[in-house]
């Protein structure tokens, strides 16, 4: 009933505010998103009844952001602020939903400065901190992938690496780029992490056995992938040499 009433209200409100300036509409929509998130802290919407309002507000926020007469620096700073901190459940995906062509490099520079500073003072075992690092590195990693810079991709991935799957993911990137020695280094980092865990679990024989099997399987999987990569390279070379 609450959201049915709200749907009717916004169906009347949306056409009415179109007579306002972009700045005024921006402020109204921003405030509406804040209020909706506050409401959802009190009302459990498992049925998704607020979906129409939420989708419409998110879409309009993106449109009004792109139309804002802000400087490139101001737009980049706004995108950065909402990338660095996760504030609302109902909010556009930042930065993916926004037009960044004019401000992308300013935004990415802010992310790089922030993440290199932030990683010096936190604990990656704290999920909130790890997630904040990942939010900042995600657009940087996407840029590295677009540029074919796998070394930078690995460096950025390592900034939030704390569990053995994190290091294995970096090893996979190395293998995808035929950098076997680099891949073996990251495989060793994953192994070392599990061996540290083994010392903690050394009084529990069952858990130790499971751990040893995990290490063996991890190493075997890496070797198989490495051999497949070699065979693929040999096949490609043979084709071009014909």
PDB file of C-alpha atoms in Angstrom:
ATOM      1  CA  UNK A   1       0.000   0.000   0.000  1.00  0.00           C
ATOM      2  CA  UNK A   2       2.832   2.389   0.877  1.00  0.00           C
ATOM      3  CA  UNK A   3       4.563   2.050  -2.477  1.00  0.00           C
ATOM      4  CA  UNK A   4       1.286   1.929  -4.425  1.00  0.00           C
ATOM      5  CA  UNK A   5       0.491   5.359  -3.005  1.00  0.00           C
ATOM      6  CA  UNK A   6       4.024   6.548  -3.738  1.00  0.00           C
ATOM      7  CA  UNK A   7       3.770   5.325  -7.345  1.00  0.00           C
ATOM      8  CA  UNK A   8       0.656   7.458  -7.856  1.00  0.00           C
ATOM      9  CA  UNK A   9       2.317  10.464  -6.270  1.00  0.00           C
ATOM     10  CA  UNK A  10       5.456  10.234  -8.400  1.00  0.00           C
ATOM     11  CA  UNK A  11       3.435   9.611 -11.560  1.00  0.00           C
ATOM     12  CA  UNK A  12       2.006  13.098 -10.999  1.00  0.00           C
ATOM     13  CA  UNK A  13       5.258  14.613  -9.748  1.00  0.00           C
ATOM     14  CA  UNK A  14       7.603  13.566 -12.572  1.00  0.00           C
ATOM     15  CA  UNK A  15       5.794  15.472 -15.358  1.00  0.00           C
ATOM     16  CA  UNK A  16       5.338  18.497 -13.092  1.00  0.00           C
ATOM     17  CA  UNK A  17       9.015  18.971 -12.256  1.00  0.00           C
ATOM     18  CA  UNK A  18      10.015  19.004 -15.925  1.00  0.00           C
ATOM     19  CA  UNK A  19       9.177  22.720 -15.921  1.00  0.00           C
ATOM     20  CA  UNK A  20      11.970  23.333 -13.406  1.00  0.00           C
ATOM     21  CA  UNK A  21      15.629  24.012 -14.210  1.00  0.00           C
ATOM     22  CA  UNK A  22      18.094  21.139 -14.489  1.00  0.00           C
ATOM     23  CA  UNK A  23      19.666  22.142 -11.171  1.00  0.00           C
ATOM     24  CA  UNK A  24      16.297  22.220  -9.408  1.00  0.00           C
ATOM     25  CA  UNK A  25      15.302  18.841 -10.847  1.00  0.00           C
ATOM     26  CA  UNK A  26      18.689  17.429  -9.831  1.00  0.00           C
ATOM     27  CA  UNK A  27      18.193  18.567  -6.227  1.00  0.00           C
ATOM     28  CA  UNK A  28      14.660  17.173  -6.067  1.00  0.00           C
ATOM     29  CA  UNK A  29      15.635  13.783  -7.506  1.00  0.00           C
ATOM     30  CA  UNK A  30      18.728  13.565  -5.264  1.00  0.00           C
ATOM     31  CA  UNK A  31      16.574  14.273  -2.231  1.00  0.00           C
ATOM     32  CA  UNK A  32      13.959  11.727  -3.338  1.00  0.00           C
ATOM     33  CA  UNK A  33      16.634   9.027  -3.639  1.00  0.00           C
ATOM     34  CA  UNK A  34      17.905   9.817  -0.154  1.00  0.00           C
ATOM     35  CA  UNK A  35      14.355   9.626   1.268  1.00  0.00           C
ATOM     36  CA  UNK A  36      13.606   6.359  -0.549  1.00  0.00           C
ATOM     37  CA  UNK A  37      16.722   4.767   0.915  1.00  0.00           C
ATOM     38  CA  UNK A  38      15.716   5.965   4.377  1.00  0.00           C
ATOM     39  CA  UNK A  39      12.278   4.416   3.900  1.00  0.00           C
ATOM     40  CA  UNK A  40      13.799   1.110   2.823  1.00  0.00           C
ATOM     41  CA  UNK A  41      15.772   1.014   6.064  1.00  0.00           C
ATOM     42  CA  UNK A  42      12.396   0.780   7.845  1.00  0.00           C
ATOM     43  CA  UNK A  43      10.243  -1.124   5.341  1.00  0.00           C
ATOM     44  CA  UNK A  44      11.229  -4.544   4.004  1.00  0.00           C
ATOM     45  CA  UNK A  45      10.404  -4.545   0.294  1.00  0.00           C
ATOM     46  CA  UNK A  46      10.990  -8.218  -0.545  1.00  0.00           C
ATOM     47  CA  UNK A  47       8.279  -8.025  -3.197  1.00  0.00           C
ATOM     48  CA  UNK A  48      10.094  -5.321  -5.110  1.00  0.00           C
ATOM     49  CA  UNK A  49       7.130  -2.932  -4.979  1.00  0.00           C
ATOM     50  CA  UNK A  50       9.396   0.117  -5.051  1.00  0.00           C
ATOM     51  CA  UNK A  51      11.051  -0.972  -8.304  1.00  0.00           C
ATOM     52  CA  UNK A  52       9.207   1.508 -10.541  1.00  0.00           C
ATOM     53  CA  UNK A  53      10.080   4.480  -8.346  1.00  0.00           C
ATOM     54  CA  UNK A  54      13.662   3.311  -7.818  1.00  0.00           C
ATOM     55  CA  UNK A  55      14.322   2.714 -11.524  1.00  0.00           C
ATOM     56  CA  UNK A  56      12.773   6.034 -12.521  1.00  0.00           C
ATOM     57  CA  UNK A  57      14.734   7.990  -9.906  1.00  0.00           C
ATOM     58  CA  UNK A  58      18.035   6.336 -10.876  1.00  0.00           C
ATOM     59  CA  UNK A  59      17.458   6.975 -14.564  1.00  0.00           C
ATOM     60  CA  UNK A  60      16.588  10.617 -13.975  1.00  0.00           C
ATOM     61  CA  UNK A  61      19.588  11.174 -11.718  1.00  0.00           C
ATOM     62  CA  UNK A  62      21.898   9.958 -14.489  1.00  0.00           C
ATOM     63  CA  UNK A  63      20.187  12.170 -17.080  1.00  0.00           C
ATOM     64  CA  UNK A  64      20.410  15.258 -14.879  1.00  0.00           C
ATOM     65  CA  UNK A  65      24.022  14.560 -13.953  1.00  0.00           C
ATOM     66  CA  UNK A  66      25.004  14.397 -17.621  1.00  0.00           C
ATOM     67  CA  UNK A  67      23.163  17.684 -18.208  1.00  0.00           C
ATOM     68  CA  UNK A  68      24.750  19.516 -15.263  1.00  0.00           C
ATOM     69  CA  UNK A  69      26.731  22.638 -16.235  1.00  0.00           C
ATOM     70  CA  UNK A  70      29.541  21.628 -13.894  1.00  0.00           C
ATOM     71  CA  UNK A  71      33.216  21.730 -14.760  1.00  0.00           C
ATOM     72  CA  UNK A  72      34.988  18.478 -15.671  1.00  0.00           C
ATOM     73  CA  UNK A  73      36.721  18.601 -12.275  1.00  0.00           C
ATOM     74  CA  UNK A  74      33.405  18.908 -10.422  1.00  0.00           C
ATOM     75  CA  UNK A  75      31.836  16.036 -12.341  1.00  0.00           C
ATOM     76  CA  UNK A  76      34.895  13.831 -11.838  1.00  0.00           C
ATOM     77  CA  UNK A  77      34.897  14.634  -8.113  1.00  0.00           C
ATOM     78  CA  UNK A  78      31.201  13.742  -7.763  1.00  0.00           C
ATOM     79  CA  UNK A  79      31.723  10.411  -9.531  1.00  0.00           C
ATOM     80  CA  UNK A  80      34.806   9.726  -7.432  1.00  0.00           C
ATOM     81  CA  UNK A  81      33.003  10.508  -4.151  1.00  0.00           C
ATOM     82  CA  UNK A  82      30.244   8.035  -4.988  1.00  0.00           C
ATOM     83  CA  UNK A  83      32.747   5.416  -6.133  1.00  0.00           C
ATOM     84  CA  UNK A  84      34.874   5.651  -3.013  1.00  0.00           C
ATOM     85  CA  UNK A  85      31.978   5.398  -0.563  1.00  0.00           C
ATOM     86  CA  UNK A  86      29.016   3.034  -0.849  1.00  0.00           C
ATOM     87  CA  UNK A  87      26.172   5.187   0.442  1.00  0.00           C
ATOM     88  CA  UNK A  88      22.814   3.903  -0.806  1.00  0.00           C
ATOM     89  CA  UNK A  89      21.302   0.594  -1.854  1.00  0.00           C
ATOM     90  CA  UNK A  90      19.056   2.369  -4.369  1.00  0.00           C
ATOM     91  CA  UNK A  91      21.416   4.362  -6.554  1.00  0.00           C
ATOM     92  CA  UNK A  92      22.747   4.204 -10.116  1.00  0.00           C
ATOM     93  CA  UNK A  93      25.823   2.033 -10.667  1.00  0.00           C
ATOM     94  CA  UNK A  94      28.847   4.292 -10.272  1.00  0.00           C
ATOM     95  CA  UNK A  95      30.713   4.898 -12.510  1.00  0.00           C
ATOM     96  CA  UNK A  96      29.170   2.507 -15.051  1.00  0.00           C
ATOM     97  CA  UNK A  97      25.837   4.296 -15.569  1.00  0.00           C
ATOM     98  CA  UNK A  98      27.327   7.739 -16.144  1.00  0.00           C
ATOM     99  CA  UNK A  99      28.766   9.431 -19.213  1.00  0.00           C
ATOM    100  CA  UNK A 100      32.460   9.883 -18.428  1.00  0.00           C
ATOM    101  CA  UNK A 101      34.081  10.524 -21.803  1.00  0.00           C
ATOM    102  CA  UNK A 102      35.092  14.085 -20.909  1.00  0.00           C
ATOM    103  CA  UNK A 103      36.105  13.405 -17.311  1.00  0.00           C
ATOM    104  CA  UNK A 104      37.326   9.794 -17.333  1.00  0.00           C
ATOM    105  CA  UNK A 105      41.040  10.519 -16.981  1.00  0.00           C
ATOM    106  CA  UNK A 106      40.462  13.021 -14.164  1.00  0.00           C
ATOM    107  CA  UNK A 107      38.280  10.468 -12.375  1.00  0.00           C
ATOM    108  CA  UNK A 108      40.770   7.617 -12.857  1.00  0.00           C
ATOM    109  CA  UNK A 109      43.630   9.783 -11.579  1.00  0.00           C
ATOM    110  CA  UNK A 110      41.644  10.455  -8.415  1.00  0.00           C
ATOM    111  CA  UNK A 111      40.988   6.719  -7.972  1.00  0.00           C
ATOM    112  CA  UNK A 112      44.673   5.870  -8.376  1.00  0.00           C
ATOM    113  CA  UNK A 113      45.864   8.505  -5.904  1.00  0.00           C
ATOM    114  CA  UNK A 114      43.226   7.467  -3.368  1.00  0.00           C
ATOM    115  CA  UNK A 115      43.807   3.711  -3.575  1.00  0.00           C
ATOM    116  CA  UNK A 116      47.600   3.995  -3.365  1.00  0.00           C
ATOM    117  CA  UNK A 117      47.206   6.152  -0.271  1.00  0.00           C
ATOM    118  CA  UNK A 118      44.409   4.100   1.280  1.00  0.00           C
ATOM    119  CA  UNK A 119      46.069   0.706   1.012  1.00  0.00           C
ATOM    120  CA  UNK A 120      48.874   1.872   3.303  1.00  0.00           C
ATOM    121  CA  UNK A 121      46.602   2.279   6.318  1.00  0.00           C
ATOM    122  CA  UNK A 122      44.015  -0.494   6.345  1.00  0.00           C
ATOM    123  CA  UNK A 123      43.503  -4.201   6.906  1.00  0.00           C
ATOM    124  CA  UNK A 124      42.386  -6.235   3.889  1.00  0.00           C
ATOM    125  CA  UNK A 125      40.958  -8.839   6.248  1.00  0.00           C
ATOM    126  CA  UNK A 126      38.325  -6.213   7.064  1.00  0.00           C
ATOM    127  CA  UNK A 127      35.722  -6.811   4.355  1.00  0.00           C
ATOM    128  CA  UNK A 128      34.535  -3.180   4.303  1.00  0.00           C
ATOM    129  CA  UNK A 129      38.094  -1.981   3.730  1.00  0.00           C
ATOM    130  CA  UNK A 130      38.788  -4.629   1.076  1.00  0.00           C
ATOM    131  CA  UNK A 131      35.566  -3.719  -0.717  1.00  0.00           C
ATOM    132  CA  UNK A 132      36.462  -0.023  -0.656  1.00  0.00           C
ATOM    133  CA  UNK A 133      39.812  -0.847  -2.294  1.00  0.00           C
ATOM    134  CA  UNK A 134      38.046  -2.962  -4.920  1.00  0.00           C
ATOM    135  CA  UNK A 135      35.598  -0.162  -5.720  1.00  0.00           C
ATOM    136  CA  UNK A 136      38.521   2.155  -6.444  1.00  0.00           C
ATOM    137  CA  UNK A 137      40.584  -0.350  -8.414  1.00  0.00           C
ATOM    138  CA  UNK A 138      37.721  -1.711 -10.541  1.00  0.00           C
ATOM    139  CA  UNK A 139      37.652   1.180 -13.057  1.00  0.00           C
ATOM    140  CA  UNK A 140      41.462   1.235 -13.102  1.00  0.00           C
ATOM    141  CA  UNK A 141      41.578  -2.493 -13.843  1.00  0.00           C
ATOM    142  CA  UNK A 142      39.045  -2.027 -16.644  1.00  0.00           C
ATOM    143  CA  UNK A 143      41.272   0.652 -18.149  1.00  0.00           C
ATOM    144  CA  UNK A 144      44.338  -1.617 -17.883  1.00  0.00           C
ATOM    145  CA  UNK A 145      42.431  -4.411 -19.649  1.00  0.00           C
ATOM    146  CA  UNK A 146      41.293  -2.037 -22.408  1.00  0.00           C
ATOM    147  CA  UNK A 147      44.895  -0.928 -22.895  1.00  0.00           C
ATOM    148  CA  UNK A 148      46.228  -4.501 -22.882  1.00  0.00           C
ATOM    149  CA  UNK A 149      48.408  -3.674 -19.873  1.00  0.00           C
ATOM    150  CA  UNK A 150      48.224  -6.968 -17.986  1.00  0.00           C
ATOM    151  CA  UNK A 151      51.160  -6.043 -15.684  1.00  0.00           C
ATOM    152  CA  UNK A 152      49.227  -3.034 -14.403  1.00  0.00           C
ATOM    153  CA  UNK A 153      46.107  -5.181 -14.125  1.00  0.00           C
ATOM    154  CA  UNK A 154      47.998  -7.610 -11.863  1.00  0.00           C
ATOM    155  CA  UNK A 155      49.452  -4.773  -9.782  1.00  0.00           C
ATOM    156  CA  UNK A 156      45.991  -3.333  -9.199  1.00  0.00           C
ATOM    157  CA  UNK A 157      44.472  -6.740  -8.417  1.00  0.00           C
ATOM    158  CA  UNK A 158      47.205  -7.309  -5.840  1.00  0.00           C
ATOM    159  CA  UNK A 159      46.111  -4.178  -3.965  1.00  0.00           C
ATOM    160  CA  UNK A 160      43.048  -6.042  -2.670  1.00  0.00           C
ATOM    161  CA  UNK A 161      44.527  -9.561  -2.614  1.00  0.00           C
ATOM    162  CA  UNK A 162      44.339 -11.229   0.770  1.00  0.00           C
ATOM    163  CA  UNK A 163      42.938 -14.743   0.172  1.00  0.00           C
ATOM    164  CA  UNK A 164      44.360 -17.522  -1.961  1.00  0.00           C
ATOM    165  CA  UNK A 165      41.655 -17.171  -4.677  1.00  0.00           C
ATOM    166  CA  UNK A 166      42.773 -13.539  -5.086  1.00  0.00           C
ATOM    167  CA  UNK A 167      46.336 -14.648  -5.879  1.00  0.00           C
ATOM    168  CA  UNK A 168      45.122 -17.441  -8.152  1.00  0.00           C
ATOM    169  CA  UNK A 169      43.111 -14.888 -10.132  1.00  0.00           C
ATOM    170  CA  UNK A 170      46.301 -12.877 -10.674  1.00  0.00           C
ATOM    171  CA  UNK A 171      48.124 -16.056 -11.729  1.00  0.00           C
ATOM    172  CA  UNK A 172      45.388 -16.678 -14.299  1.00  0.00           C
ATOM    173  CA  UNK A 173      45.956 -13.224 -15.802  1.00  0.00           C
ATOM    174  CA  UNK A 174      49.655 -14.024 -16.121  1.00  0.00           C
ATOM    175  CA  UNK A 175      48.921 -17.337 -17.807  1.00  0.00           C
ATOM    176  CA  UNK A 176      46.498 -15.668 -20.206  1.00  0.00           C
ATOM    177  CA  UNK A 177      49.395 -13.465 -21.247  1.00  0.00           C
ATOM    178  CA  UNK A 178      51.964 -16.310 -21.523  1.00  0.00           C
ATOM    179  CA  UNK A 179      53.875 -15.032 -18.476  1.00  0.00           C
ATOM    180  CA  UNK A 180      54.515 -18.383 -16.794  1.00  0.00           C
ATOM    181  CA  UNK A 181      57.190 -17.231 -14.349  1.00  0.00           C
ATOM    182  CA  UNK A 182      54.957 -14.417 -13.119  1.00  0.00           C
ATOM    183  CA  UNK A 183      52.100 -16.881 -12.804  1.00  0.00           C
ATOM    184  CA  UNK A 184      54.219 -19.250 -10.745  1.00  0.00           C
ATOM    185  CA  UNK A 185      55.127 -16.377  -8.415  1.00  0.00           C
ATOM    186  CA  UNK A 186      51.464 -15.661  -7.677  1.00  0.00           C
ATOM    187  CA  UNK A 187      50.721 -19.373  -7.340  1.00  0.00           C
ATOM    188  CA  UNK A 188      53.448 -19.473  -4.698  1.00  0.00           C
ATOM    189  CA  UNK A 189      51.809 -16.546  -2.883  1.00  0.00           C
ATOM    190  CA  UNK A 190      48.560 -18.526  -2.745  1.00  0.00           C
ATOM    191  CA  UNK A 191      50.429 -21.617  -1.523  1.00  0.00           C
ATOM    192  CA  UNK A 192      52.278 -19.642   1.157  1.00  0.00           C
ATOM    193  CA  UNK A 193      48.986 -18.280   2.413  1.00  0.00           C
ATOM    194  CA  UNK A 194      47.538 -21.766   2.745  1.00  0.00           C
ATOM    195  CA  UNK A 195      50.697 -23.006   4.484  1.00  0.00           C
ATOM    196  CA  UNK A 196      50.312 -20.228   7.054  1.00  0.00           C
ATOM    197  CA  UNK A 197      46.808 -21.503   7.623  1.00  0.00           C
ATOM    198  CA  UNK A 198      48.231 -25.017   8.029  1.00  0.00           C
ATOM    199  CA  UNK A 199      50.291 -23.836  11.007  1.00  0.00           C
ATOM    200  CA  UNK A 200      47.157 -22.488  12.637  1.00  0.00           C
ATOM    201  CA  UNK A 201      45.325 -25.767  12.014  1.00  0.00           C
ATOM    202  CA  UNK A 202      48.191 -28.120  12.865  1.00  0.00           C
ATOM    203  CA  UNK A 203      46.352 -29.620  15.835  1.00  0.00           C
ATOM    204  CA  UNK A 204      43.440 -30.709  13.650  1.00  0.00           C
ATOM    205  CA  UNK A 205      44.466 -33.591  11.380  1.00  0.00           C
ATOM    206  CA  UNK A 206      41.238 -33.587   9.345  1.00  0.00           C
ATOM    207  CA  UNK A 207      41.524 -29.904   8.483  1.00  0.00           C
ATOM    208  CA  UNK A 208      45.219 -30.315   7.692  1.00  0.00           C
ATOM    209  CA  UNK A 209      44.432 -33.154   5.279  1.00  0.00           C
ATOM    210  CA  UNK A 210      41.818 -31.047   3.510  1.00  0.00           C
ATOM    211  CA  UNK A 211      44.282 -28.183   3.300  1.00  0.00           C
ATOM    212  CA  UNK A 212      47.042 -30.332   1.785  1.00  0.00           C
ATOM    213  CA  UNK A 213      44.584 -31.644  -0.813  1.00  0.00           C
ATOM    214  CA  UNK A 214      43.595 -28.074  -1.656  1.00  0.00           C
ATOM    215  CA  UNK A 215      47.224 -27.069  -2.195  1.00  0.00           C
ATOM    216  CA  UNK A 216      47.897 -30.132  -4.349  1.00  0.00           C
ATOM    217  CA  UNK A 217      44.767 -29.590  -6.451  1.00  0.00           C
ATOM    218  CA  UNK A 218      45.585 -25.904  -6.856  1.00  0.00           C
ATOM    219  CA  UNK A 219      49.093 -26.682  -8.074  1.00  0.00           C
ATOM    220  CA  UNK A 220      47.871 -29.426 -10.415  1.00  0.00           C
ATOM    221  CA  UNK A 221      45.208 -27.174 -11.923  1.00  0.00           C
ATOM    222  CA  UNK A 222      47.810 -24.492 -12.553  1.00  0.00           C
ATOM    223  CA  UNK A 223      50.159 -26.969 -14.238  1.00  0.00           C
ATOM    224  CA  UNK A 224      47.365 -28.273 -16.458  1.00  0.00           C
ATOM    225  CA  UNK A 225      46.407 -24.761 -17.511  1.00  0.00           C
ATOM    226  CA  UNK A 226      50.052 -23.916 -18.182  1.00  0.00           C
ATOM    227  CA  UNK A 227      50.457 -27.040 -20.354  1.00  0.00           C
ATOM    228  CA  UNK A 228      47.296 -26.181 -22.272  1.00  0.00           C
ATOM    229  CA  UNK A 229      48.658 -22.689 -22.883  1.00  0.00           C
ATOM    230  CA  UNK A 230      51.916 -24.150 -24.233  1.00  0.00           C
ATOM    231  CA  UNK A 231      50.037 -26.478 -26.574  1.00  0.00           C
ATOM    232  CA  UNK A 232      47.919 -23.578 -27.813  1.00  0.00           C
ATOM    233  CA  UNK A 233      51.011 -21.461 -28.461  1.00  0.00           C
ATOM    234  CA  UNK A 234      52.669 -24.333 -30.331  1.00  0.00           C
ATOM    235  CA  UNK A 235      49.546 -24.828 -32.440  1.00  0.00           C
ATOM    236  CA  UNK A 236      49.320 -21.125 -33.330  1.00  0.00           C
ATOM    237  CA  UNK A 237      53.035 -21.048 -34.205  1.00  0.00           C
ATOM    238  CA  UNK A 238      52.649 -24.146 -36.423  1.00  0.00           C
ATOM    239  CA  UNK A 239      49.727 -22.569 -38.289  1.00  0.00           C
ATOM    240  CA  UNK A 240      51.615 -19.361 -39.019  1.00  0.00           C
ATOM    241  CA  UNK A 241      54.745 -21.261 -40.049  1.00  0.00           C
ATOM    242  CA  UNK A 242      52.973 -23.348 -42.664  1.00  0.00           C
TER     243      UNK A 242
END
